[in-house]
Short mmCIF file of C-alpha atoms and ligand atoms in Angstrom, two decimals:
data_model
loop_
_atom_site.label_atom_id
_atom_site.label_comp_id
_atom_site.label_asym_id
_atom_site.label_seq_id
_atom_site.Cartn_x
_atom_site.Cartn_y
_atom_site.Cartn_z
CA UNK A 1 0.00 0.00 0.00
CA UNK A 2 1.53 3.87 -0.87
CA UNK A 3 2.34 5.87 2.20
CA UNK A 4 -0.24 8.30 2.66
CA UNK A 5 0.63 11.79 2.25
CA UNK A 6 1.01 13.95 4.90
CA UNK A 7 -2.02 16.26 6.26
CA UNK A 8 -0.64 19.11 8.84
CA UNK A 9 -4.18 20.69 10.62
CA UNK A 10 -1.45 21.76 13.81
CA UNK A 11 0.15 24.61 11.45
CA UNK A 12 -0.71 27.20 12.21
CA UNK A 13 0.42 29.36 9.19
CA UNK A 14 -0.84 30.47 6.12
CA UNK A 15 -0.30 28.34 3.29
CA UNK A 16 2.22 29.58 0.49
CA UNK A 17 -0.46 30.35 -1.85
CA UNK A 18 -2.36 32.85 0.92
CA UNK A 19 0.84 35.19 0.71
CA UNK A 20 1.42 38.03 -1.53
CA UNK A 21 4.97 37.31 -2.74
CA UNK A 22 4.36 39.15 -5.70
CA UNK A 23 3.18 42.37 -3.97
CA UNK A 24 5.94 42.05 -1.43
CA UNK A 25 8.62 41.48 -4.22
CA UNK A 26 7.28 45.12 -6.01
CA UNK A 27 7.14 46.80 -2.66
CA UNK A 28 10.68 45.96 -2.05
CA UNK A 29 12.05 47.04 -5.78
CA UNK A 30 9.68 50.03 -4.75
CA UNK A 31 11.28 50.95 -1.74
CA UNK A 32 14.99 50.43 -2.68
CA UNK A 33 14.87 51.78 -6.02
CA UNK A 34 14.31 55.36 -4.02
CA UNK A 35 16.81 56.81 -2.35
CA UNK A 36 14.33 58.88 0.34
CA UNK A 37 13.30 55.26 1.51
CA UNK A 38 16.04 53.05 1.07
CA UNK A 39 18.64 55.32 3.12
CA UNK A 40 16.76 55.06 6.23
CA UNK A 41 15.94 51.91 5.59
CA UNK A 42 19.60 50.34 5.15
CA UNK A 43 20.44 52.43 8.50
CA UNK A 44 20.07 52.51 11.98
CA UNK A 45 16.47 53.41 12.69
CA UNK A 46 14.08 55.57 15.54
CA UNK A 47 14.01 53.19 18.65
CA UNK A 48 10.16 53.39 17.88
CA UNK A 49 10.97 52.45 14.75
CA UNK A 50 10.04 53.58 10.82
CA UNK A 51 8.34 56.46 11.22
CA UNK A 52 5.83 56.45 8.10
CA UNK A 53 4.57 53.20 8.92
CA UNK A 54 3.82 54.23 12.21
CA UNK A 55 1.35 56.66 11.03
CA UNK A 56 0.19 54.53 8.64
CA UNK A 57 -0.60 51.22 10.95
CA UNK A 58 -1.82 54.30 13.09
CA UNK A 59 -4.56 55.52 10.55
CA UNK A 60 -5.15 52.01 9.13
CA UNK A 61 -6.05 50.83 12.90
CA UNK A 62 -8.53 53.66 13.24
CA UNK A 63 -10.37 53.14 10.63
CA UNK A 64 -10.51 49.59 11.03
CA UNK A 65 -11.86 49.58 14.54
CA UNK A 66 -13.50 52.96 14.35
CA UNK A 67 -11.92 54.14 17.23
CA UNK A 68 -13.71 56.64 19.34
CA UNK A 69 -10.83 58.63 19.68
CA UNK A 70 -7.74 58.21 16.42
CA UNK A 71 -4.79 56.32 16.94
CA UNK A 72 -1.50 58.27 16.43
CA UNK A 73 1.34 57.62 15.32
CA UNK A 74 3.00 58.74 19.37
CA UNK A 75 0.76 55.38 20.78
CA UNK A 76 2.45 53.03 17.80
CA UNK A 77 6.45 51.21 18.41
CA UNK A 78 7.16 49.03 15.53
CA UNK A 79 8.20 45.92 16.71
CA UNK A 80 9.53 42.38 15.20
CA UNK A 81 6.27 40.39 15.59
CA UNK A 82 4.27 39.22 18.49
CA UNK A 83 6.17 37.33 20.04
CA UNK A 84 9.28 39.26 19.95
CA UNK A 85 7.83 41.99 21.29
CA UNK A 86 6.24 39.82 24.31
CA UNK A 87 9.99 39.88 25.66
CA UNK A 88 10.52 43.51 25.16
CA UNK A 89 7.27 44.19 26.93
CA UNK A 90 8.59 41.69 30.06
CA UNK A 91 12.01 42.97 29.68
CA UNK A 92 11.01 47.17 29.95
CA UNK A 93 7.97 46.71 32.17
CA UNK A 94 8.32 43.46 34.28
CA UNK A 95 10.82 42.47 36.96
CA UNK A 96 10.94 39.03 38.31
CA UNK A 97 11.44 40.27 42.12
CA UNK A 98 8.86 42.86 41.88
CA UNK A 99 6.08 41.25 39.01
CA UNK A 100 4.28 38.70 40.93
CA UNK A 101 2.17 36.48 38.68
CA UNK A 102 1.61 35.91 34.99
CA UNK A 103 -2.09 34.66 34.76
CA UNK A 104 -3.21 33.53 31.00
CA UNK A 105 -6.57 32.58 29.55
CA UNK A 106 -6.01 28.66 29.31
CA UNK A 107 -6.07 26.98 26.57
CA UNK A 108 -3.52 29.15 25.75
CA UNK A 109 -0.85 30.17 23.11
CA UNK A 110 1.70 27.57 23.89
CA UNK A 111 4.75 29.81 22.51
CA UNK A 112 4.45 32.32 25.04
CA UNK A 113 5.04 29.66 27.98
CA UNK A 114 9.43 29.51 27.06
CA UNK A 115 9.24 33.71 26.47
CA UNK A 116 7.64 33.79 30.26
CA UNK A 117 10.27 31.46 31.15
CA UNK A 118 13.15 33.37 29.87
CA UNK A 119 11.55 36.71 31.78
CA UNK A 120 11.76 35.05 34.41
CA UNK A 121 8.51 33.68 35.18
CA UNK A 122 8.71 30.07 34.23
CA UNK A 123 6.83 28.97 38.27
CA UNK A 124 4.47 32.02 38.39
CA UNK A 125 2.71 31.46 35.18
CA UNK A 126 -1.36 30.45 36.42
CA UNK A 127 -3.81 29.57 33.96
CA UNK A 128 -7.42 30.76 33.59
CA UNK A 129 -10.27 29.08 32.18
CA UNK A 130 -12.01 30.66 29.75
CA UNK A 131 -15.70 30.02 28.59
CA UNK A 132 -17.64 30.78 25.80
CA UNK A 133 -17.68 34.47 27.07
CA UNK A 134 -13.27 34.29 26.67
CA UNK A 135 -11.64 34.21 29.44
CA UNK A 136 -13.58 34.26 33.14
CA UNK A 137 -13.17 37.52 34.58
CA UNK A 138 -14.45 36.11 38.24
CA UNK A 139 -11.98 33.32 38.23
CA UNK A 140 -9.39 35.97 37.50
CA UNK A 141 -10.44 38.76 39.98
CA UNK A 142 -11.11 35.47 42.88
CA UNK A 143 -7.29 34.05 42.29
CA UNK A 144 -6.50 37.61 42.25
CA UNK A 145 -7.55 38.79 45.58
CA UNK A 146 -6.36 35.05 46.95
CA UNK A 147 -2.87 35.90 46.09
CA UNK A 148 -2.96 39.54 47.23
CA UNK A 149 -4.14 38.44 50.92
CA UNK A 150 -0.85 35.85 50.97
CA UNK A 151 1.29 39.03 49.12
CA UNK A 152 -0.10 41.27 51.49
CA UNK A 153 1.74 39.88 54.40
CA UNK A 154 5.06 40.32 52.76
CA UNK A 155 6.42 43.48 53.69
CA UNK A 156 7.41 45.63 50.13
CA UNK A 157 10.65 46.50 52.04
CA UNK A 158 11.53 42.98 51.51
CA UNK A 159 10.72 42.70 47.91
CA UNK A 160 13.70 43.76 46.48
CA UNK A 161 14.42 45.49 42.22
CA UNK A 162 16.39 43.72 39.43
CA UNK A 163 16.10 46.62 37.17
CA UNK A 164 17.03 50.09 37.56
CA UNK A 165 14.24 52.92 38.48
CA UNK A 166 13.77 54.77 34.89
CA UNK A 167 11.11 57.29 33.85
CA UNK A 168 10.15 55.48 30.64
CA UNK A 169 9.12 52.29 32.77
CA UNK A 170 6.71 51.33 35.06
CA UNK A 171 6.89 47.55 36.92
CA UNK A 172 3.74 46.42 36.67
CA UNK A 173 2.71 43.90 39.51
CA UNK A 174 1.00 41.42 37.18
CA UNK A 175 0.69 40.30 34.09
CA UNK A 176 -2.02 39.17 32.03
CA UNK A 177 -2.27 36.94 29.17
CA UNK A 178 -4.99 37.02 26.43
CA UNK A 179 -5.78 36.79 22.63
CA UNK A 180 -9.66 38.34 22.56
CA UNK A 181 -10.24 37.77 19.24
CA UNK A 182 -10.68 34.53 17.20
CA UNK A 183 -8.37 32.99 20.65
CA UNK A 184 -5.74 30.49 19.44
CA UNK A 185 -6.12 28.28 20.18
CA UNK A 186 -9.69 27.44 21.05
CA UNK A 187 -11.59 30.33 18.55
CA UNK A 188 -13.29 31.98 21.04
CA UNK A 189 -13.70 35.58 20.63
CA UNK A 190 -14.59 37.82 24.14
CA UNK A 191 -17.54 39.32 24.51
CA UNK A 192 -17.40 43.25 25.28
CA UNK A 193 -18.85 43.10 29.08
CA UNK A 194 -15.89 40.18 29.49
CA UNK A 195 -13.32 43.08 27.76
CA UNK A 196 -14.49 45.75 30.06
CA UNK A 197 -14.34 43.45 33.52
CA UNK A 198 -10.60 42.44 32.56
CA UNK A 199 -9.45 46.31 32.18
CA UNK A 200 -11.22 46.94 35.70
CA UNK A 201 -9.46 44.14 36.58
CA UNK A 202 -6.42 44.99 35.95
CA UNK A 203 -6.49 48.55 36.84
CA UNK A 204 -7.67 46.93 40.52
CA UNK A 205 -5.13 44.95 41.04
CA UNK A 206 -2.04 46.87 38.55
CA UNK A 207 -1.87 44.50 36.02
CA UNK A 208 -0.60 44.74 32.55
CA UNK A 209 -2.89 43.11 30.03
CA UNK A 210 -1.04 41.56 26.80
CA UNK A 211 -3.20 41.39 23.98
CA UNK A 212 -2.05 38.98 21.44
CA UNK A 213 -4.72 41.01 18.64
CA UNK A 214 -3.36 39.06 15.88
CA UNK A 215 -6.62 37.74 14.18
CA UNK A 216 -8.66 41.11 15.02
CA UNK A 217 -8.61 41.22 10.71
CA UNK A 218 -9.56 37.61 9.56
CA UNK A 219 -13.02 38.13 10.42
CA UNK A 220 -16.03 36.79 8.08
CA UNK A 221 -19.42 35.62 8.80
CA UNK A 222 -20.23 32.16 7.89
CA UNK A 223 -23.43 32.84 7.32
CA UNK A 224 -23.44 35.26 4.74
CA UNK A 225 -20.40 36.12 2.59
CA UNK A 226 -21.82 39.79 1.37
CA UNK A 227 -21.61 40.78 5.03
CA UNK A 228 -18.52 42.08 7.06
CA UNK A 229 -18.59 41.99 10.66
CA UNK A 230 -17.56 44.62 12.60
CA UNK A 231 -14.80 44.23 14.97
CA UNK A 232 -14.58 44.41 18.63
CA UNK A 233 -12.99 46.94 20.18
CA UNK A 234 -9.75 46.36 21.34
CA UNK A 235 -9.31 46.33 25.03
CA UNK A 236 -6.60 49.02 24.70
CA UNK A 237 -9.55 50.95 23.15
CA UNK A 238 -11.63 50.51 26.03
CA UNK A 239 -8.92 51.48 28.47
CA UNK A 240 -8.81 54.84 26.87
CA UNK A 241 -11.92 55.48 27.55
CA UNK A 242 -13.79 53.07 30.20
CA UNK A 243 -14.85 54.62 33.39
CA UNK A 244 -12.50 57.66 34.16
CA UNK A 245 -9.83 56.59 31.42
CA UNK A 246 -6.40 54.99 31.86
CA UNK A 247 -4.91 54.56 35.65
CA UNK A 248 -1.91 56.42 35.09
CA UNK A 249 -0.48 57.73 31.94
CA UNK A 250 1.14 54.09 31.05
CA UNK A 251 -2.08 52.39 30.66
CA UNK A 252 -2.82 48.79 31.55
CA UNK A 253 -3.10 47.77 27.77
CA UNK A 254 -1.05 46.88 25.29
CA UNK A 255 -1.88 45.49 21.87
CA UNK A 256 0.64 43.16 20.18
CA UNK A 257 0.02 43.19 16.36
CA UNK A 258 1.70 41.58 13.66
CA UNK A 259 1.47 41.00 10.05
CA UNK A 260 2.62 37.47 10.34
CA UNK A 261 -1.19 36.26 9.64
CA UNK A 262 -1.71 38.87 6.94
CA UNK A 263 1.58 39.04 4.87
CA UNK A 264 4.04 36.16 6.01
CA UNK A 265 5.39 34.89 9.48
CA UNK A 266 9.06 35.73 8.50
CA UNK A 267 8.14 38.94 7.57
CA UNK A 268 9.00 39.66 11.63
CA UNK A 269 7.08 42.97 11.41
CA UNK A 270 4.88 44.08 14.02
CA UNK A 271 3.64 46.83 15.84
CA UNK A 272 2.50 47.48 19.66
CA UNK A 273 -0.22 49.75 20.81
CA UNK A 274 -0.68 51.45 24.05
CA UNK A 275 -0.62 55.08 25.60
CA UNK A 276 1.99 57.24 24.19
CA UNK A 277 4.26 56.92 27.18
CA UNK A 278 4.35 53.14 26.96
CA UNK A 279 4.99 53.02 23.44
CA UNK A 280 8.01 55.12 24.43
CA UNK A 281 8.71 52.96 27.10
CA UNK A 282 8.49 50.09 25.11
CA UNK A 283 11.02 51.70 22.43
CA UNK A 284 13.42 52.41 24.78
CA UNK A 285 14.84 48.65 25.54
CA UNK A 286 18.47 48.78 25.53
CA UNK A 287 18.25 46.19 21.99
CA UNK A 288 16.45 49.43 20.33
CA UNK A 289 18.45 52.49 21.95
CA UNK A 290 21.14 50.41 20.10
CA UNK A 291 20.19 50.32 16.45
CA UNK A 292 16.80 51.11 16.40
CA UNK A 293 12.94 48.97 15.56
CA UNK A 294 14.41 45.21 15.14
CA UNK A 295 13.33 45.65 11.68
CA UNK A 296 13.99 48.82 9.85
CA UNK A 297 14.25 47.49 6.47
CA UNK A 298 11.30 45.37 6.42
CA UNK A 299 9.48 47.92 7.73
CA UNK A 300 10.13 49.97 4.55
CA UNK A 301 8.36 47.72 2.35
CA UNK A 302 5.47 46.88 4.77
CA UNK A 303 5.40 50.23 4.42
CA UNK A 304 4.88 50.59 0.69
CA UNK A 305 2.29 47.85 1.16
CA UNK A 306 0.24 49.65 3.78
CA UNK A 307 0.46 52.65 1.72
CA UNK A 308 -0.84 51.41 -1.51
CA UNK A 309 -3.69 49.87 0.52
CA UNK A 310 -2.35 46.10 -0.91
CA UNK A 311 -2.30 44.95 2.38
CA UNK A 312 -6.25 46.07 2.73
CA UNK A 313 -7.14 44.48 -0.42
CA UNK A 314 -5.31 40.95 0.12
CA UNK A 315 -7.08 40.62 3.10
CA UNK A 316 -10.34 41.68 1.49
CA UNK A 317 -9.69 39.35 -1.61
CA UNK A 318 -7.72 36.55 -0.34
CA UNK A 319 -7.36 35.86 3.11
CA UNK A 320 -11.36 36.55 4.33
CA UNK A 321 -12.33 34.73 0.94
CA UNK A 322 -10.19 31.74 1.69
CA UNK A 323 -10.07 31.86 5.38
CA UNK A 324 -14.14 31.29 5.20
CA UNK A 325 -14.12 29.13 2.33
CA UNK A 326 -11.45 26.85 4.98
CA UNK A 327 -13.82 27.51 7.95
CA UNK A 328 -17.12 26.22 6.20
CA UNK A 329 -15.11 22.92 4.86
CA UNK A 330 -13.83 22.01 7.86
CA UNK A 331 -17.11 22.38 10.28
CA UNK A 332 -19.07 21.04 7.30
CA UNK A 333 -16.49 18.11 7.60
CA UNK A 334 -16.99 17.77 10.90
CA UNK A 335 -20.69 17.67 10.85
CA UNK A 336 -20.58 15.13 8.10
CA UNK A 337 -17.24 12.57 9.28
CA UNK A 338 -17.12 13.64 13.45
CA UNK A 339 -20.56 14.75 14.57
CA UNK A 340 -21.79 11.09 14.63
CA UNK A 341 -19.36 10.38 16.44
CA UNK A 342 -19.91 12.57 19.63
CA UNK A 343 -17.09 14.96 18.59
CA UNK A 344 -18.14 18.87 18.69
CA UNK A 345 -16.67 22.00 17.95
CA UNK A 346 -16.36 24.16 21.34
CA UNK A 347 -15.30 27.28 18.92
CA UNK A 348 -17.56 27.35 16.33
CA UNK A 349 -17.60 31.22 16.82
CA UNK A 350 -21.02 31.54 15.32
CA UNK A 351 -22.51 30.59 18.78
CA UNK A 352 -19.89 31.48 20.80
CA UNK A 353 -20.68 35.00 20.29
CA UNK A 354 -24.25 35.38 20.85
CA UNK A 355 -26.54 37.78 18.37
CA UNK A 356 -23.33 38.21 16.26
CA UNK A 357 -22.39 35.83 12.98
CA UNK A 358 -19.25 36.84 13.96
CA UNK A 359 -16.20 34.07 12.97
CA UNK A 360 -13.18 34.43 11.46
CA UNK A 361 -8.96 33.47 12.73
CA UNK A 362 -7.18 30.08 12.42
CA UNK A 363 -8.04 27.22 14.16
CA UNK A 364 -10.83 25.80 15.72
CA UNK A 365 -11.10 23.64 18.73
CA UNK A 366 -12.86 19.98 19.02
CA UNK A 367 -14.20 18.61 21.54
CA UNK A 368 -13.96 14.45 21.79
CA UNK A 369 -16.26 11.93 22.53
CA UNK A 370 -15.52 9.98 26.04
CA UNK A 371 -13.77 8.50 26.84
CA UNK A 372 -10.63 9.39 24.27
CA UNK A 373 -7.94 11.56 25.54
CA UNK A 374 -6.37 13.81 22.76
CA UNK A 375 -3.04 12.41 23.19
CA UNK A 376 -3.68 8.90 22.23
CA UNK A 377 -5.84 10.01 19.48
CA UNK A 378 -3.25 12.41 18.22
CA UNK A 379 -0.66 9.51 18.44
CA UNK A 380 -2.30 7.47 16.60
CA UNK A 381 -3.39 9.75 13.88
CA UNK A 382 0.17 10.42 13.42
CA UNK A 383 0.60 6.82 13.03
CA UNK A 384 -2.17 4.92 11.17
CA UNK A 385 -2.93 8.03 9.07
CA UNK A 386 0.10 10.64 8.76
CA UNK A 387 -2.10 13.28 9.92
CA UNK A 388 -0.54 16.00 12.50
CA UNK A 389 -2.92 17.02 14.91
CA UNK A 390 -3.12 20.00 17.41
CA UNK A 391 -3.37 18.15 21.16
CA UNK A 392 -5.35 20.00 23.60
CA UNK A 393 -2.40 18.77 26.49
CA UNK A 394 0.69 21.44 24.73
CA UNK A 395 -1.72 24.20 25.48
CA UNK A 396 -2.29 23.58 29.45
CA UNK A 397 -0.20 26.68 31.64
CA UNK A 398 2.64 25.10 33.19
CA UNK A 399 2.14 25.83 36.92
CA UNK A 400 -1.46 24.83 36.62
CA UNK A 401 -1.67 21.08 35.07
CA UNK A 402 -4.47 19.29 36.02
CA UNK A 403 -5.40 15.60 34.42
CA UNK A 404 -9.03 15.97 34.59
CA UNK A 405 -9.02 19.26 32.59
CA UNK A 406 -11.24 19.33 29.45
CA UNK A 407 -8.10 20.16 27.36
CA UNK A 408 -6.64 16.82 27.84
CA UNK A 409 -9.71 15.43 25.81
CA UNK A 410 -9.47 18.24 22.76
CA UNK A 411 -7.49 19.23 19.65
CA UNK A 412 -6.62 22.62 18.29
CA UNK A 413 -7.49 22.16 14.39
CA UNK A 414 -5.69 25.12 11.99
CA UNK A 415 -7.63 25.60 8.75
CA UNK A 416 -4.85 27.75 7.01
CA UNK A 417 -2.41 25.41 6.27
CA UNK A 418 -4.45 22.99 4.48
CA UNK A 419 -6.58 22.95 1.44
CA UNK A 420 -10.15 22.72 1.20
CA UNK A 421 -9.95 19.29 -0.06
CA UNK A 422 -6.99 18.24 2.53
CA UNK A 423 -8.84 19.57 5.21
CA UNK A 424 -11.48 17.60 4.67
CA UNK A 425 -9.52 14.12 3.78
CA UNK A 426 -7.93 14.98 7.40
CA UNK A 427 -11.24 15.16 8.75
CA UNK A 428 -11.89 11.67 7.02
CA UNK A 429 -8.94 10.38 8.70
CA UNK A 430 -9.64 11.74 11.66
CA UNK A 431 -12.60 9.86 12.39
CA UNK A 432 -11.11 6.69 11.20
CA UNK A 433 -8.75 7.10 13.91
CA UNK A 434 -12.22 8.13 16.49
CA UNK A 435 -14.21 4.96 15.32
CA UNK A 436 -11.10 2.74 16.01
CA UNK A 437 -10.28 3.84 19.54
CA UNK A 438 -13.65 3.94 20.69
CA UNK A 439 -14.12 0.54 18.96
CA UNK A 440 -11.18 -0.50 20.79
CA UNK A 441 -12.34 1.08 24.03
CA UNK A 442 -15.90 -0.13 24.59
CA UNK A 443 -14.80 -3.31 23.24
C1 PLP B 1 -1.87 34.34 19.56
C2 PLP B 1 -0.62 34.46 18.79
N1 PLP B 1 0.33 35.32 19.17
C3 PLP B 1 1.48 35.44 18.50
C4 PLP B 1 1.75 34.67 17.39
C5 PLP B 1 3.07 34.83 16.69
O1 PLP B 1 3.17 36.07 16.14
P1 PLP B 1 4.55 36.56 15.46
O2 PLP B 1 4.77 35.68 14.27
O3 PLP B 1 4.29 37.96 15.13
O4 PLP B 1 5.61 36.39 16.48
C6 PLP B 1 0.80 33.75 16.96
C7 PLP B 1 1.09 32.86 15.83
O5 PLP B 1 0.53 31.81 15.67
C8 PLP B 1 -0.40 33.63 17.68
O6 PLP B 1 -1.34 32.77 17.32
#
């Protein structure tokens, strides 16, 4: 019998044919055939990085989210992607002896655990659950005000700095963890009373929120493909304006965008969002102050991109178009191949955001039937059927495992790797791999 070919539903990247190479390629020929750009760009750049794409990202994120109040260039630092800039935020505005916890929305993003490690954190990270609201703001504010009664009775004299005292920082006491929109990796997308509780939060207990906003602009409706949904609004939005407005004038926000999703992951372009003084703050780690934005050149032809409005129309004509196209065949797959089988989709975002049709990111997440436990099914599915899975166990917190957590018996599935037709020949194999272990179980 032939091998059969591999199916990958854990990447999760777009596939090479979701990626504008060709626009990318003229944006670059663009910006180095002219002097006025490519000079800057071959040089040491601003520690907040490229200056004309931070007003555009700042104008193309207003409009986007219709901000109440515009975005400016002064609240944008360019950065090298999400998840480099998750170590510049921990490195400028986190300190191991004076940050006390790291709590994350769990499932979580499973990358982030090593960059909390390296800051530092690697036995304070907690995780908490989230339901179809996003993450549970009670849990949250409950283990909150647990650990603050034990903190309390450590005196602050004793808590000593590992970082010098500098105007452009602030140590924030906690961290928090999230990706509100389209969550990777369970889909889920917050509701807006959940977004407003977790800024109150935060501001309570002097907390910095990380917003992994990566999928904010993969959004479709499944329903109807004539109709865009509106976004959320960010919850660096809301801090501007919720209640009385920001704490202090660092904020308790910060929005990590990238255009890994939207033009290529080794494009390592990014940007970060928050009140003007942590922007600053944020540009001012010592691997800026020496050389500038961690990607000047790049930056020149996202640049040219943004611009042109490319970027806008690649999303509106290829990634939303395919990115639904993806969604629908892989929960009509599931309804056809798993469904019978007890398995269900926890993040089918059409219900999990109530009186919206509101759906759109990478992945969703499945539920399976008892009594399976993800890691045997994803074993075997990597064995009797060379199909990669995502299992639910890689994206428990550290510092909080549990064996009876629902996440040991569910799979992260990415629809942007993957074909239509792939996606739904893994699907087929999929439940070939269900039907024998239950077989095997009740048997
Ligand atoms: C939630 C989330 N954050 C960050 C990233 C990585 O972003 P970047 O490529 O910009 O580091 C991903 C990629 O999958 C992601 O899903």
């Amino acid at each position: 019998m032939m091998p059969l070919e591999p199916i990958d539903l854990f990447q999760g990247r777009p596939a090479p044919d979701l990626l504008p190479t060709e626009h990318l390629k003229n944006a670059a020929v663009k910006a180095l055939s002219d002097k006025i750009v490519s000079d800057p760009g071959l040089g040491y750049g601003p520690d907040e990085g490229y200056f004309p794409l931070r007003q555009n990202i700042a104008s193309w994120l207003s409009n986007f989210y219709k901000t109440q109040q515009p975005t400016d260039a002064e609240r944008i630092c360019i950065t090298g992607g999400a998840s480099q800039n998750l170590t510049s935020i921990l490195t400028v505005f986190t300190d191991p002896l004076q940050t006390r916890m790291v709590w994350l929305v769990e499932p979580t993003y499973h990358l982030v655990f090593r960059i909390f490690e390296d800051a530092g954190f690697h036995d304070r990270m907690r995780g908490i659950p989230e339901d179809e609201e996003g993450m549970d703001a009670n849990a949250l504010e409950k283990a909150l005000e647990l650990f603050q009664e034990k903190d309390n009775s450590i005196p602050d004299t004793d808590k000593k700095t590992s970082k010098p005292n500098k105007s452009y920082r602030k140590i924030y006491r906690h961290v928090i963890y999230c990706v509100p929109s389209f969550s990777n990796p369970s889909g889920t997308t917050m509701t807006m009373s959940r977004r407003e509780s977790l800024v109150r939060i935060a501001r309570k207990f002097d907390a910095l929120i990380v917003c992994d906003d990566v999928y904010d602009f993969l959004a479709w409706n499944l329903q109807d493909v004539k109709s865009i949904p509106s976004p959320f609004q960010r919850l660096v939005d809301i801090d501007r304006t919720l209640d009385e407005g920001p704490s202090d004038c660092f904020g308790n926000v910060v929005s990590n965008g990238t255009f890994s999703k939207l033009i290529g992951p080794g494009c390592r372009v990014g940007w970060a969002e928050g009140t003007a003084k942590f922007a600053y703050g944020l540009s001012q780690a010592g691997q800026n102050i020496s050389g500038g934005a961690p990607c000047q050149l790049m930056s020149t032809f996202v640049n040219e991109l943004l611009e042109s409005k490319i970027i806008e129309q690649h999303i509106a004509t290829v990634l939303i178009p395919q990115g639904r196209r993806r969604h629908l065949a892989i929960l009509s797959a599931i309804k056809e191949y798993l469904s019978p089988l007890g398995a269900m989709v926890s993040s089918d975002t059409t219900s999990s955001t109530p009186g919206t049709a509101l759906s759109g990111g990478y992945c969703i997440w499945l539920k399976l039937p008892a009594p399976l436990i993800a890691a045997e099914v994803c074993r075997r599915a990597s064995e009797m059927q060379n199909l990669t899975l995502g299992c639910g166990d890689v994206f428990e917190v550290p510092g909080s495992r549990s064996p009876e957590k629902e996440l040991h018996r569910s799979l992260r599935l990415c629809f942007m790797w993957e074909d239509e037709n792939r996606i739904v020949e893994g699907i087929q194999r999929l439940a070939h791999v269900i039907r024998e272990l239950l077989h095997t179980t009740r048997n």
